[in-house]
CSV table of C-alpha atoms and ligand atoms in Angstrom, one decimal:
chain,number,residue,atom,x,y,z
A,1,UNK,CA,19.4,5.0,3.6
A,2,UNK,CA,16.6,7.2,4.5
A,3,UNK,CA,13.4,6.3,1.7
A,4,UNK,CA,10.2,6.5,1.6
A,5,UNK,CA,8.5,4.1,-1.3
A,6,UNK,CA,4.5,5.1,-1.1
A,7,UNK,CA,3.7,8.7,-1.0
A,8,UNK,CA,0.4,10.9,-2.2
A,9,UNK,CA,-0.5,14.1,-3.9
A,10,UNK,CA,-3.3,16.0,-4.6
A,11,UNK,CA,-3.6,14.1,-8.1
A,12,UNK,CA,-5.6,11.1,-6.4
A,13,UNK,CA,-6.4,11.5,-2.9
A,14,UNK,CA,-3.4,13.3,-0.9
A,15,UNK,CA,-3.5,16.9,0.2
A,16,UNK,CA,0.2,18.0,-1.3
A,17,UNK,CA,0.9,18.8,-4.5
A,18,UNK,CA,3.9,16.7,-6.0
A,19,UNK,CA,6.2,19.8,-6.3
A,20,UNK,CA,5.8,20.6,-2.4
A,21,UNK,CA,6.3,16.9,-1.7
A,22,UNK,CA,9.9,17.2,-3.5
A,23,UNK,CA,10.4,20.0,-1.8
A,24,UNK,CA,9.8,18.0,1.5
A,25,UNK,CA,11.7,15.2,0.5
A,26,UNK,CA,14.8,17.4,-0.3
A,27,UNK,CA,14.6,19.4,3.0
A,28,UNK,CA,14.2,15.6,5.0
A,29,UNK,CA,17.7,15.2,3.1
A,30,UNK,CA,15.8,11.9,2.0
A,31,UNK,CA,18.0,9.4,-0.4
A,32,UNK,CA,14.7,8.3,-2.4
A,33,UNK,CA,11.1,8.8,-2.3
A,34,UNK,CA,8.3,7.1,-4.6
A,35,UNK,CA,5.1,9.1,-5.5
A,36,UNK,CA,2.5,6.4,-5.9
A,37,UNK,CA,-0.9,8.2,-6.6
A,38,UNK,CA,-4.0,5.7,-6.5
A,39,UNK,CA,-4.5,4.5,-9.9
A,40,UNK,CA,-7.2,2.3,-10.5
A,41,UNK,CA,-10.4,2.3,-13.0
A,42,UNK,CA,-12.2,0.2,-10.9
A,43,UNK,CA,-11.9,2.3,-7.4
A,44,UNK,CA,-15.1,2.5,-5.4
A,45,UNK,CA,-14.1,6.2,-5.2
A,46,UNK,CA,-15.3,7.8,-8.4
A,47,UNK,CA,-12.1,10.8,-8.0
A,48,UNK,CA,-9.4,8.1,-8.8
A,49,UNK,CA,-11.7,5.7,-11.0
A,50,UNK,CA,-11.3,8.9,-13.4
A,51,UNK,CA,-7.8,9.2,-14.2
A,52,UNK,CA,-6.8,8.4,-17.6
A,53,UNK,CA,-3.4,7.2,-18.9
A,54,UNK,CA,-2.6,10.2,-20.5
A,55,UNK,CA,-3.5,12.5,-17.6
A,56,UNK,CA,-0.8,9.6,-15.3
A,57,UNK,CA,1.9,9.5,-18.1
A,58,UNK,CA,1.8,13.3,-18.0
A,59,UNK,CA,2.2,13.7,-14.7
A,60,UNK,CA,5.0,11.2,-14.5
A,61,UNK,CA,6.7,13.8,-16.6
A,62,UNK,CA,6.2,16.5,-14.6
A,63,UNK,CA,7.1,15.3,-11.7
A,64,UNK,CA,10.6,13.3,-13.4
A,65,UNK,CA,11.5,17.2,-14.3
A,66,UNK,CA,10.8,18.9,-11.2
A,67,UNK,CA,12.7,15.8,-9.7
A,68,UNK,CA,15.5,16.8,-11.2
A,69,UNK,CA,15.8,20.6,-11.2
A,70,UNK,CA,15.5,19.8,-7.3
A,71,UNK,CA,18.0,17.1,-7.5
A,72,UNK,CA,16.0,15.0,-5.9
A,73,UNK,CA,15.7,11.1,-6.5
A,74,UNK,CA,11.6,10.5,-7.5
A,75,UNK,CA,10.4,7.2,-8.3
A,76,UNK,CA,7.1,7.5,-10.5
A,77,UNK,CA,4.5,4.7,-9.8
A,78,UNK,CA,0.8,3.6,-8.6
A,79,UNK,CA,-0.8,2.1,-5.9
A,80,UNK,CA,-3.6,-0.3,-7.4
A,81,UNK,CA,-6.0,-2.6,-6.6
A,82,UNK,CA,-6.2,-5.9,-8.5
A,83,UNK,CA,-8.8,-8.4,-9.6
A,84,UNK,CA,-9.5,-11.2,-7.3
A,85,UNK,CA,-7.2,-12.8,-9.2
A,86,UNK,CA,-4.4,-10.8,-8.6
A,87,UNK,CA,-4.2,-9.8,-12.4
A,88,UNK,CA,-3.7,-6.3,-13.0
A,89,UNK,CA,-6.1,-4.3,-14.5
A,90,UNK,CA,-4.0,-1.3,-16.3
A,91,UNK,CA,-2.4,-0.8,-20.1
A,92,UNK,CA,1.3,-1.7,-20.8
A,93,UNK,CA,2.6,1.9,-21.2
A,94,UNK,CA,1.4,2.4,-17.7
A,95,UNK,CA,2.9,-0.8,-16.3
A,96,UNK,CA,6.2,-0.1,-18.8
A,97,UNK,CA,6.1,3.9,-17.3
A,98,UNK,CA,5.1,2.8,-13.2
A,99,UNK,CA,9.2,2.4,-11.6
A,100,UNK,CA,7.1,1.2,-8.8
A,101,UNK,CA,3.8,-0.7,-8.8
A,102,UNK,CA,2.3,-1.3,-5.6
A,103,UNK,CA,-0.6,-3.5,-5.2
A,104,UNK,CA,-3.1,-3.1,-2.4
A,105,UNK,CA,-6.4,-4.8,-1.0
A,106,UNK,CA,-8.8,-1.5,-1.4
A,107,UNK,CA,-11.6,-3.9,-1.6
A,108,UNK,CA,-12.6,-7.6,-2.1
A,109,UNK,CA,-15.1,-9.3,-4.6
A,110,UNK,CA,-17.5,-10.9,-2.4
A,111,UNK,CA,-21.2,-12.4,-3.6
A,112,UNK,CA,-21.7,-13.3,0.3
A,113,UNK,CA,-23.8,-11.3,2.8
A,114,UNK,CA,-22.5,-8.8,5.0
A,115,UNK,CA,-23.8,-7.3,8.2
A,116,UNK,CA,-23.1,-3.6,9.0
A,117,UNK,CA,-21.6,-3.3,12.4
A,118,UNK,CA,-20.6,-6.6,12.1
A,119,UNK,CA,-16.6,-6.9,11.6
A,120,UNK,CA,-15.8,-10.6,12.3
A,121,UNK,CA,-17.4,-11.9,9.2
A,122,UNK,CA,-15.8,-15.6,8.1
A,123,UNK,CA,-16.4,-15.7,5.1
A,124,UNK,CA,-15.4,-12.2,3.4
A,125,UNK,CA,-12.2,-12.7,5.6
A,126,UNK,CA,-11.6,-16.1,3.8
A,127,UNK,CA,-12.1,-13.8,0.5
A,128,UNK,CA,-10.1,-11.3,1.7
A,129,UNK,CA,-7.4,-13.5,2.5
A,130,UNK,CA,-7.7,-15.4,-1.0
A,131,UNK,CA,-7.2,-12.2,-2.9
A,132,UNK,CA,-4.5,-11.1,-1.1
A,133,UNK,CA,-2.6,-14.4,-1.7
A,134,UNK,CA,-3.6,-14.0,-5.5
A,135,UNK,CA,-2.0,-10.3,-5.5
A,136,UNK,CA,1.2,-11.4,-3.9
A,137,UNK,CA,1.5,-14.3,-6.4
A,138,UNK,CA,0.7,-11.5,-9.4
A,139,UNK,CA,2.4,-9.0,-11.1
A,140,UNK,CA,3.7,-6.1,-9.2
A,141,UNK,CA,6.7,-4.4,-6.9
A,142,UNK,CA,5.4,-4.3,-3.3
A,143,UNK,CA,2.5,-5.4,-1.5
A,144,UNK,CA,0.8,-2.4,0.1
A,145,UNK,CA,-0.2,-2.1,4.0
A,146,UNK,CA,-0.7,-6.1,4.1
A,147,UNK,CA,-2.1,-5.6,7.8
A,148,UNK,CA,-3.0,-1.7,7.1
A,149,UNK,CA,-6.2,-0.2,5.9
A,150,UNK,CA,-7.8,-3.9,5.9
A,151,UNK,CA,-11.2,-3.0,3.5
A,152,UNK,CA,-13.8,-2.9,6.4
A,153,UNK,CA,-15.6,-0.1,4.9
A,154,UNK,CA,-18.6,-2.6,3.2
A,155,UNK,CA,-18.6,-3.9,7.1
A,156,UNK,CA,-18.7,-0.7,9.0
A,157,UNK,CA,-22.1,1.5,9.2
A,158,UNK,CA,-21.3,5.1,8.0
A,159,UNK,CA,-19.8,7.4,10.1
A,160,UNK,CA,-19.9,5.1,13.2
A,161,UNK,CA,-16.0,4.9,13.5
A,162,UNK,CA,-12.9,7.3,14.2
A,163,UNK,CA,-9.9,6.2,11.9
A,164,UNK,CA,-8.1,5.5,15.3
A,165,UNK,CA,-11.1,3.1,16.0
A,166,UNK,CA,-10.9,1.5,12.4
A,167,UNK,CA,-7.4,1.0,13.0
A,168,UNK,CA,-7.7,-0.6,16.2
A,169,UNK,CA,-10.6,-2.9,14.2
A,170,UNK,CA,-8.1,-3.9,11.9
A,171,UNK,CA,-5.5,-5.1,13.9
A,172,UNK,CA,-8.5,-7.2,15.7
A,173,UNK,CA,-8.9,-8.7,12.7
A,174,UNK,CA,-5.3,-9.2,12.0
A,175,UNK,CA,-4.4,-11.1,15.1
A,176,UNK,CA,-7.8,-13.3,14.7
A,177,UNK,CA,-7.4,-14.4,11.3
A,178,UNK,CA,-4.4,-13.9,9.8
A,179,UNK,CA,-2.4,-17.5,11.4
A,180,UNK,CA,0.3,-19.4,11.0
A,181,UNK,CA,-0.8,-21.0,7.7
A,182,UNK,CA,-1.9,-18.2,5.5
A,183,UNK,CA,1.0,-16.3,6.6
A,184,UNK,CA,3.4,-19.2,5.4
A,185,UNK,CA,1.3,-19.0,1.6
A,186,UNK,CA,2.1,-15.3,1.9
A,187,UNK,CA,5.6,-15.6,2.4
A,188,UNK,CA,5.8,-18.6,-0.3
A,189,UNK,CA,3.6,-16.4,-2.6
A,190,UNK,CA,6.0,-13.1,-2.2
A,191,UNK,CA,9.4,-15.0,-2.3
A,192,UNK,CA,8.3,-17.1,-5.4
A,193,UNK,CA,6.9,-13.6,-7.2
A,194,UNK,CA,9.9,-11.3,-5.6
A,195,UNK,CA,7.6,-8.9,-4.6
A,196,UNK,CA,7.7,-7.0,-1.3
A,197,UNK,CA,6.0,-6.7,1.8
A,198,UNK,CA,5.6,-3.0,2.9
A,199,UNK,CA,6.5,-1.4,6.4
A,200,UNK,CA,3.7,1.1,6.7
A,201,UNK,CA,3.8,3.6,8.3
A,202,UNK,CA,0.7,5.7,8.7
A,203,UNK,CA,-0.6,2.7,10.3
A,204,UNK,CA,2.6,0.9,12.1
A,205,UNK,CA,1.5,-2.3,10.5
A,206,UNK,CA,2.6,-5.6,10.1
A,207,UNK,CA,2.8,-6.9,13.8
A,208,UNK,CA,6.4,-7.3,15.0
A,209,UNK,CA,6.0,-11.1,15.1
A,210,UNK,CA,4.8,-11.0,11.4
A,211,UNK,CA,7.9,-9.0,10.1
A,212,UNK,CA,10.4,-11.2,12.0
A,213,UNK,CA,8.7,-14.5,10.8
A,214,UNK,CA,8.4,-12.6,7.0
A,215,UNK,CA,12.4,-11.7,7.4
A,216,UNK,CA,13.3,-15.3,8.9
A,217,UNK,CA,11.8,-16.6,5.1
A,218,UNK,CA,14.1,-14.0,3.8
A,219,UNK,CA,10.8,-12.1,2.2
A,220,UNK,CA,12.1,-8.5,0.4
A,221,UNK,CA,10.9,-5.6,2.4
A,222,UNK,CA,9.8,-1.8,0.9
A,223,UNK,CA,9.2,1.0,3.2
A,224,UNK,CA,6.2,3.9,2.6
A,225,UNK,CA,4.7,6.0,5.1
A,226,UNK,CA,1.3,6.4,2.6
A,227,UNK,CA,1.1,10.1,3.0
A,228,UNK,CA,-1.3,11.8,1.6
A,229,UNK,CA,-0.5,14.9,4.2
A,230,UNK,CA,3.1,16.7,3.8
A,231,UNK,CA,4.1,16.2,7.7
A,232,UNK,CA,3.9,12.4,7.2
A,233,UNK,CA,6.3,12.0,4.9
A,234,UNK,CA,9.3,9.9,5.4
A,235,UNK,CA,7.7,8.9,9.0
A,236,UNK,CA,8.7,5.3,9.1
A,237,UNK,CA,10.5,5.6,12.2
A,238,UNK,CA,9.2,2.2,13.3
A,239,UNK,CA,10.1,0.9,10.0
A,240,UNK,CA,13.7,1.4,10.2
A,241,UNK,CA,14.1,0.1,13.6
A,242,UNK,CA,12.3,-3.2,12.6
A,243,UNK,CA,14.5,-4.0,9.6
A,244,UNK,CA,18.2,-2.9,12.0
A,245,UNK,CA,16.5,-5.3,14.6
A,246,UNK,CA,15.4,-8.5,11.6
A,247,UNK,CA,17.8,-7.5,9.4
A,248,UNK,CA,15.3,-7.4,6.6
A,249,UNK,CA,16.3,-7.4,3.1
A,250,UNK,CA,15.2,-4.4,1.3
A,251,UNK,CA,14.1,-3.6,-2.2
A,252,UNK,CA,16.4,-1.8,-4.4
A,253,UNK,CA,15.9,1.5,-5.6
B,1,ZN,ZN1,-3.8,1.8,-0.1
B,2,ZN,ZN1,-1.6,4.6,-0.4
């Protein structure tokens, strides 16, 4: 079963448009793909901030009919940031219209100070680590790149960092304070809610240990290589070979 569950266009921030991302999908021969454009009125980034449910539900329609001519299996949904809470922050008709909601730390609410060039901050990991708890207890399909894309952008001092050396600082902070304990709430908090913990690939996250400990509590798995370039599609290599070797559980599409 070859999928792909988290995928970008050029209607948030990805470079493709969705009818060439079909097309890739069918050439890939892949058995189902999910575009999950950024959707979220309260993004730092004022591009996605601005799109309207109309502007997403239409979309989802044009994308359902390409989808088809191609005969190609499309899930529609979002990728969104929550409150701190882990509440969703989006009308019904888009919850009712999303197949697939994935919910993702873009950024944390935190009153506390931060110091630019200085990563290893307690205290907004403690917040970080509470919200993400919050999300995974929340509404929602799949918890997006749980150890991926960590939001160190209000710790980082503009253009200081490569995205190879922001994704080495994020799997610092991974190992040094995600432990034992918050990683058994996390598991608790996704098998009680039923929602998943992704496999990402653009940034090979979760840590091997993490995903056989997450597949040991019999947490649901989703797979999505967060495109938002054509060649990455379906690149969740990695991925596969994790869930042969832990046997994990995935979600059903
Ligand atoms: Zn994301
Ligand atoms: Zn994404």
């Amino acid at each position: 079963m070859k999928i792909d569950l988290h995928v970008h266009t050029n209607f948030s921030d990805g470079q493709p448009t969705y009818m060439e991302v079909i097309d890739k999908a069918k050439e890939l021969g892949m058995d189902c793909i999910a575009i999950t454009d950024h959707f979220d009125n309260y993004d730092t980034s004022p591009n996605i901030r601005r799109i309207s449910d109309g502007e997403l539900l239409e979309f989802f329609k044009k994308i359902k009919s390409y989808a088809e001519f191609k005969e190609q299996k499309v899930l529609c949904g979002i990728e969104t940031c929550t409150d701190f809470n882990g509440n969703l922050r989006i009308s019904d008709e888009v919850y009712n219209a999303s197949e697939i909601l994935i919910t993702s730390v873009h950024y944390v609410e935190y009153s506390g100070e931060l110091v630019k060039g200085e990563y290893f901050n307690d205290g907004y990991w403690e917040a970080f680590k509470e919200k993400i708890i919050n999300m995974a207890s929340g509404k929602g399909d799949v918890q997006g790149h749980p150890e991926g894309y960590l939001p160190i952008n209000p710790l980082i001092k503009p253009g200081t960092t490569t995205y190879e050396e922001r994704k080495a600082i994020s799997s610092k902070i991974a190992s040094r304070y995600f432990q034992d304990d918050f990683l058994k709430e996390l598991a608790d908090s996704l098998i009680k809610s039923g929602k998943a913990y992704e496999l990402h690939g653009a940034t090979s996250t979760p840590r091997e240990s993490i995903i056989k400990f997450m597949a040991s509590k019999n947490v649901t798995f989703s797979i999505g290589s967060d495109a938002h370039i054509l060649d990455w599609i379906g690149k969740n290599q990695r991925a596969e070979e994790m869930c042969n070797k832990y046997n994990c559980k995935l979600v059903k599409v």
